[in-house]
Amino acid sequence: MTTTHVIEFSVSDTITDHDEKCEAIVDTIIDQFVPAVSVTTGTSPDELTARLMIELAFQMGATHSPSSIMSMLGAVADAARAGLEAASNIGELPDPSDQVLLDMDCPPIKH
């Protein structure tokens, strides 16, 4: 018999501003959904996040113009640098075992 897990997360429906709503949805995915899926499936939240980012990048490439893609990649690089700086300021440098994530290939089955 197959076990089915239900994962619930919530986003406030009182937000009317489009940008604020998008930010709230993204924050909810990061703070609630990814950790819940990780715990439920027994996977690493860091690996899950990396794979999600790779798949989202593929979707961007498939559905957006080259200039939009380059803009998005620039924003991702800026955010990664800001995150690394924030982590180093509080003494949480990335674990060397994260090299596994950097070496991860995007599964060819999906593309």
Short mmCIF file of N, CA and C in Angstrom, two decimals:
data_model
loop_
_atom_site.label_atom_id
_atom_site.label_comp_id
_atom_site.label_asym_id
_atom_site.label_seq_id
_atom_site.Cartn_x
_atom_site.Cartn_y
_atom_site.Cartn_z
N MET A 1 0.84 -1.18 0.00
CA MET A 1 0.00 0.00 0.00
C MET A 1 0.89 1.24 0.00
N THR A 2 0.53 2.21 -0.80
CA THR A 2 1.28 3.46 -0.90
C THR A 2 0.78 4.46 0.13
N THR A 3 1.73 5.11 0.78
CA THR A 3 1.38 6.13 1.76
C THR A 3 1.32 7.48 1.07
N THR A 4 0.29 8.23 1.35
CA THR A 4 0.16 9.58 0.80
C THR A 4 0.26 10.58 1.94
N HIS A 5 1.10 11.58 1.74
CA HIS A 5 1.26 12.63 2.74
C HIS A 5 0.59 13.90 2.25
N VAL A 6 -0.02 14.62 3.15
CA VAL A 6 -0.63 15.90 2.83
C VAL A 6 0.19 16.99 3.50
N ILE A 7 0.62 17.94 2.70
CA ILE A 7 1.40 19.06 3.22
C ILE A 7 0.57 20.32 3.01
N GLU A 8 0.33 21.01 4.10
CA GLU A 8 -0.45 22.24 4.03
C GLU A 8 0.43 23.42 4.38
N PHE A 9 0.18 24.53 3.72
CA PHE A 9 0.81 25.79 4.09
C PHE A 9 -0.17 26.90 3.79
N SER A 10 0.02 28.02 4.43
CA SER A 10 -0.96 29.08 4.28
C SER A 10 -0.32 30.40 3.89
N VAL A 11 -1.05 31.16 3.11
CA VAL A 11 -0.67 32.50 2.70
C VAL A 11 -1.86 33.40 2.99
N SER A 12 -1.59 34.52 3.62
CA SER A 12 -2.67 35.44 3.97
C SER A 12 -3.40 35.93 2.72
N ASP A 13 -4.71 35.91 2.76
CA ASP A 13 -5.49 36.41 1.63
C ASP A 13 -5.88 37.88 1.81
N THR A 14 -5.33 38.51 2.83
CA THR A 14 -5.65 39.93 3.07
C THR A 14 -4.71 40.86 2.33
N ILE A 15 -3.66 40.32 1.72
CA ILE A 15 -2.71 41.15 0.98
C ILE A 15 -3.28 41.45 -0.40
N THR A 16 -3.37 42.72 -0.73
CA THR A 16 -3.94 43.09 -2.03
C THR A 16 -2.88 43.57 -3.03
N ASP A 17 -1.78 44.13 -2.54
CA ASP A 17 -0.72 44.60 -3.43
C ASP A 17 -0.04 43.39 -4.09
N HIS A 18 0.09 43.44 -5.42
CA HIS A 18 0.64 42.31 -6.17
C HIS A 18 2.05 41.94 -5.72
N ASP A 19 2.93 42.93 -5.59
CA ASP A 19 4.31 42.65 -5.18
C ASP A 19 4.37 42.06 -3.78
N GLU A 20 3.58 42.59 -2.87
CA GLU A 20 3.55 42.07 -1.50
C GLU A 20 3.00 40.64 -1.48
N LYS A 21 1.99 40.39 -2.31
CA LYS A 21 1.40 39.04 -2.37
C LYS A 21 2.43 38.04 -2.90
N CYS A 22 3.15 38.41 -3.96
CA CYS A 22 4.19 37.52 -4.51
C CYS A 22 5.27 37.26 -3.47
N GLU A 23 5.69 38.30 -2.76
CA GLU A 23 6.71 38.14 -1.73
C GLU A 23 6.22 37.22 -0.61
N ALA A 24 4.96 37.37 -0.23
CA ALA A 24 4.40 36.52 0.83
C ALA A 24 4.33 35.07 0.38
N ILE A 25 3.98 34.83 -0.87
CA ILE A 25 3.91 33.46 -1.39
C ILE A 25 5.30 32.84 -1.41
N VAL A 26 6.28 33.58 -1.91
CA VAL A 26 7.66 33.07 -1.95
C VAL A 26 8.17 32.79 -0.54
N ASP A 27 7.92 33.72 0.39
CA ASP A 27 8.34 33.51 1.77
C ASP A 27 7.69 32.26 2.36
N THR A 28 6.43 32.04 2.05
CA THR A 28 5.73 30.86 2.55
C THR A 28 6.32 29.58 1.97
N ILE A 29 6.66 29.60 0.70
CA ILE A 29 7.28 28.42 0.08
C ILE A 29 8.61 28.13 0.76
N ILE A 30 9.42 29.18 1.01
CA ILE A 30 10.73 29.00 1.63
C ILE A 30 10.60 28.57 3.09
N ASP A 31 9.74 29.24 3.83
CA ASP A 31 9.65 29.03 5.28
C ASP A 31 8.81 27.83 5.69
N GLN A 32 7.79 27.48 4.88
CA GLN A 32 6.87 26.42 5.28
C GLN A 32 6.91 25.21 4.35
N PHE A 33 6.77 25.44 3.05
CA PHE A 33 6.59 24.34 2.11
C PHE A 33 7.85 23.50 1.95
N VAL A 34 8.99 24.13 1.63
CA VAL A 34 10.21 23.36 1.41
C VAL A 34 10.60 22.57 2.66
N PRO A 35 10.59 23.17 3.86
CA PRO A 35 10.92 22.36 5.05
C PRO A 35 9.93 21.20 5.27
N ALA A 36 8.66 21.44 5.02
CA ALA A 36 7.66 20.37 5.21
C ALA A 36 7.89 19.23 4.22
N VAL A 37 8.16 19.55 2.97
CA VAL A 37 8.43 18.51 1.97
C VAL A 37 9.71 17.77 2.33
N SER A 38 10.71 18.51 2.78
CA SER A 38 11.98 17.90 3.16
C SER A 38 11.80 16.90 4.30
N VAL A 39 11.08 17.29 5.34
CA VAL A 39 10.85 16.40 6.48
C VAL A 39 10.01 15.20 6.06
N THR A 40 8.97 15.45 5.29
CA THR A 40 8.06 14.38 4.87
C THR A 40 8.75 13.35 3.98
N THR A 41 9.63 13.82 3.10
CA THR A 41 10.27 12.91 2.15
C THR A 41 11.64 12.43 2.60
N GLY A 42 12.16 13.01 3.68
CA GLY A 42 13.48 12.61 4.16
C GLY A 42 14.61 13.10 3.28
N THR A 43 14.43 14.24 2.64
CA THR A 43 15.47 14.80 1.78
C THR A 43 16.09 16.02 2.44
N SER A 44 17.23 16.41 1.94
CA SER A 44 17.91 17.59 2.45
C SER A 44 17.20 18.85 1.96
N PRO A 45 16.86 19.78 2.85
CA PRO A 45 16.20 21.01 2.40
C PRO A 45 17.10 21.82 1.48
N ASP A 46 18.42 21.77 1.70
CA ASP A 46 19.34 22.51 0.83
C ASP A 46 19.36 21.93 -0.58
N GLU A 47 19.39 20.59 -0.66
CA GLU A 47 19.38 19.95 -1.98
C GLU A 47 18.04 20.19 -2.67
N LEU A 48 16.96 20.09 -1.92
CA LEU A 48 15.63 20.34 -2.48
C LEU A 48 15.53 21.77 -3.02
N THR A 49 16.04 22.73 -2.26
CA THR A 49 16.02 24.13 -2.70
C THR A 49 16.85 24.32 -3.96
N ALA A 50 18.03 23.69 -4.01
CA ALA A 50 18.89 23.81 -5.19
C ALA A 50 18.21 23.22 -6.42
N ARG A 51 17.61 22.07 -6.26
CA ARG A 51 16.93 21.44 -7.40
C ARG A 51 15.72 22.26 -7.85
N LEU A 52 15.01 22.82 -6.89
CA LEU A 52 13.88 23.68 -7.22
C LEU A 52 14.35 24.89 -8.01
N MET A 53 15.46 25.49 -7.59
CA MET A 53 15.99 26.66 -8.28
C MET A 53 16.40 26.29 -9.71
N ILE A 54 17.02 25.11 -9.88
CA ILE A 54 17.42 24.67 -11.22
C ILE A 54 16.19 24.48 -12.11
N GLU A 55 15.16 23.86 -11.60
CA GLU A 55 13.95 23.63 -12.39
C GLU A 55 13.24 24.95 -12.72
N LEU A 56 13.22 25.87 -11.75
CA LEU A 56 12.61 27.18 -12.01
C LEU A 56 13.41 27.93 -13.08
N ALA A 57 14.74 27.80 -13.05
CA ALA A 57 15.56 28.45 -14.07
C ALA A 57 15.25 27.87 -15.45
N PHE A 58 15.04 26.56 -15.51
CA PHE A 58 14.68 25.94 -16.79
C PHE A 58 13.35 26.50 -17.29
N GLN A 59 12.37 26.61 -16.39
CA GLN A 59 11.07 27.14 -16.77
C GLN A 59 11.19 28.58 -17.25
N MET A 60 12.03 29.37 -16.59
CA MET A 60 12.27 30.75 -17.03
C MET A 60 12.85 30.74 -18.45
N GLY A 61 13.84 29.86 -18.67
CA GLY A 61 14.45 29.78 -20.00
C GLY A 61 13.46 29.38 -21.07
N ALA A 62 12.53 28.54 -20.71
CA ALA A 62 11.56 28.04 -21.69
C ALA A 62 10.43 29.02 -21.96
N THR A 63 10.22 29.98 -21.07
CA THR A 63 9.03 30.82 -21.20
C THR A 63 9.30 32.32 -21.28
N HIS A 64 10.56 32.74 -21.13
CA HIS A 64 10.86 34.17 -21.10
C HIS A 64 11.89 34.56 -22.16
N SER A 65 11.96 35.83 -22.41
CA SER A 65 12.91 36.34 -23.40
C SER A 65 14.33 36.28 -22.84
N PRO A 66 15.32 36.28 -23.74
CA PRO A 66 16.71 36.25 -23.28
C PRO A 66 17.05 37.41 -22.33
N SER A 67 16.53 38.59 -22.58
CA SER A 67 16.84 39.72 -21.70
C SER A 67 16.23 39.52 -20.31
N SER A 68 15.04 38.94 -20.26
CA SER A 68 14.43 38.64 -18.96
C SER A 68 15.24 37.61 -18.19
N ILE A 69 15.73 36.61 -18.91
CA ILE A 69 16.52 35.55 -18.29
C ILE A 69 17.81 36.13 -17.72
N MET A 70 18.49 36.97 -18.50
CA MET A 70 19.74 37.55 -18.03
C MET A 70 19.50 38.45 -16.82
N SER A 71 18.41 39.18 -16.81
CA SER A 71 18.07 40.02 -15.68
C SER A 71 17.83 39.17 -14.44
N MET A 72 17.10 38.07 -14.62
CA MET A 72 16.82 37.16 -13.51
C MET A 72 18.10 36.55 -12.98
N LEU A 73 19.01 36.12 -13.86
CA LEU A 73 20.26 35.52 -13.42
C LEU A 73 21.12 36.54 -12.66
N GLY A 74 21.10 37.78 -13.10
CA GLY A 74 21.82 38.83 -12.38
C GLY A 74 21.25 39.02 -10.98
N ALA A 75 19.93 39.02 -10.87
CA ALA A 75 19.28 39.17 -9.57
C ALA A 75 19.58 37.98 -8.66
N VAL A 76 19.62 36.78 -9.23
CA VAL A 76 19.94 35.58 -8.45
C VAL A 76 21.38 35.67 -7.94
N ALA A 77 22.31 36.09 -8.80
CA ALA A 77 23.71 36.22 -8.37
C ALA A 77 23.84 37.26 -7.27
N ASP A 78 23.15 38.39 -7.42
CA ASP A 78 23.19 39.44 -6.38
C ASP A 78 22.63 38.91 -5.06
N ALA A 79 21.53 38.18 -5.12
CA ALA A 79 20.91 37.63 -3.91
C ALA A 79 21.82 36.59 -3.26
N ALA A 80 22.48 35.77 -4.06
CA ALA A 80 23.39 34.77 -3.52
C ALA A 80 24.57 35.44 -2.81
N ARG A 81 25.11 36.49 -3.43
CA ARG A 81 26.22 37.22 -2.80
C ARG A 81 25.76 37.86 -1.48
N ALA A 82 24.57 38.46 -1.48
CA ALA A 82 24.04 39.09 -0.27
C ALA A 82 23.81 38.04 0.82
N GLY A 83 23.31 36.88 0.45
CA GLY A 83 23.09 35.80 1.42
C GLY A 83 24.41 35.30 1.99
N LEU A 84 25.41 35.15 1.14
CA LEU A 84 26.73 34.70 1.61
C LEU A 84 27.33 35.73 2.55
N GLU A 85 27.19 37.00 2.22
CA GLU A 85 27.70 38.06 3.08
C GLU A 85 26.97 38.07 4.43
N ALA A 86 25.66 37.93 4.39
CA ALA A 86 24.88 37.90 5.63
C ALA A 86 25.29 36.70 6.49
N ALA A 87 25.47 35.55 5.87
CA ALA A 87 25.86 34.36 6.62
C ALA A 87 27.25 34.51 7.21
N SER A 88 28.18 35.10 6.47
CA SER A 88 29.54 35.25 6.98
C SER A 88 29.60 36.29 8.10
N ASN A 89 28.70 37.27 8.09
CA ASN A 89 28.67 38.28 9.15
C ASN A 89 28.19 37.69 10.47
N ILE A 90 27.42 36.63 10.42
CA ILE A 90 26.96 36.01 11.67
C ILE A 90 27.68 34.68 11.93
N GLY A 91 28.75 34.44 11.15
CA GLY A 91 29.59 33.27 11.40
C GLY A 91 29.05 31.96 10.88
N GLU A 92 28.15 31.98 9.91
CA GLU A 92 27.57 30.75 9.36
C GLU A 92 28.03 30.56 7.93
N LEU A 93 29.31 30.33 7.74
CA LEU A 93 29.82 30.09 6.39
C LEU A 93 29.31 28.75 5.88
N PRO A 94 29.13 28.63 4.57
CA PRO A 94 28.62 27.37 4.01
C PRO A 94 29.51 26.19 4.37
N ASP A 95 28.88 25.06 4.59
CA ASP A 95 29.56 23.82 4.91
C ASP A 95 30.29 23.31 3.66
N PRO A 96 31.53 22.83 3.81
CA PRO A 96 32.24 22.28 2.65
C PRO A 96 31.48 21.14 1.97
N SER A 97 30.62 20.47 2.71
CA SER A 97 29.85 19.38 2.10
C SER A 97 28.83 19.90 1.09
N ASP A 98 28.63 21.23 1.06
CA ASP A 98 27.73 21.82 0.08
C ASP A 98 28.27 21.67 -1.34
N GLN A 99 29.54 21.26 -1.47
CA GLN A 99 30.11 21.04 -2.79
C GLN A 99 29.27 20.03 -3.57
N VAL A 100 28.63 19.11 -2.85
CA VAL A 100 27.74 18.13 -3.50
C VAL A 100 26.66 18.86 -4.28
N LEU A 101 26.12 19.93 -3.69
CA LEU A 101 25.08 20.69 -4.38
C LEU A 101 25.64 21.40 -5.59
N LEU A 102 26.86 21.92 -5.48
CA LEU A 102 27.47 22.62 -6.60
C LEU A 102 27.79 21.68 -7.75
N ASP A 103 28.10 20.42 -7.42
CA ASP A 103 28.45 19.44 -8.44
C ASP A 103 27.23 18.72 -9.02
N MET A 104 26.05 19.03 -8.49
CA MET A 104 24.83 18.32 -8.88
C MET A 104 24.46 18.61 -10.33
N ASP A 105 24.19 17.56 -11.06
CA ASP A 105 23.73 17.70 -12.44
C ASP A 105 22.22 17.81 -12.46
N CYS A 106 21.73 18.61 -13.37
CA CYS A 106 20.28 18.70 -13.56
C CYS A 106 19.85 17.41 -14.25
N PRO A 107 18.86 16.70 -13.73
CA PRO A 107 18.47 15.42 -14.31
C PRO A 107 18.03 15.56 -15.77
N PRO A 108 18.66 14.82 -16.69
CA PRO A 108 18.33 14.94 -18.11
C PRO A 108 16.93 14.44 -18.42
N ILE A 109 16.35 13.64 -17.55
CA ILE A 109 15.02 13.10 -17.79
C ILE A 109 13.99 14.22 -17.93
N LYS A 110 14.16 15.27 -17.16
CA LYS A 110 13.19 16.34 -17.15
C LYS A 110 13.32 17.28 -18.32
N HIS A 111 14.47 17.28 -19.00
CA HIS A 111 14.67 18.26 -20.07
C HIS A 111 14.87 17.53 -21.37
#
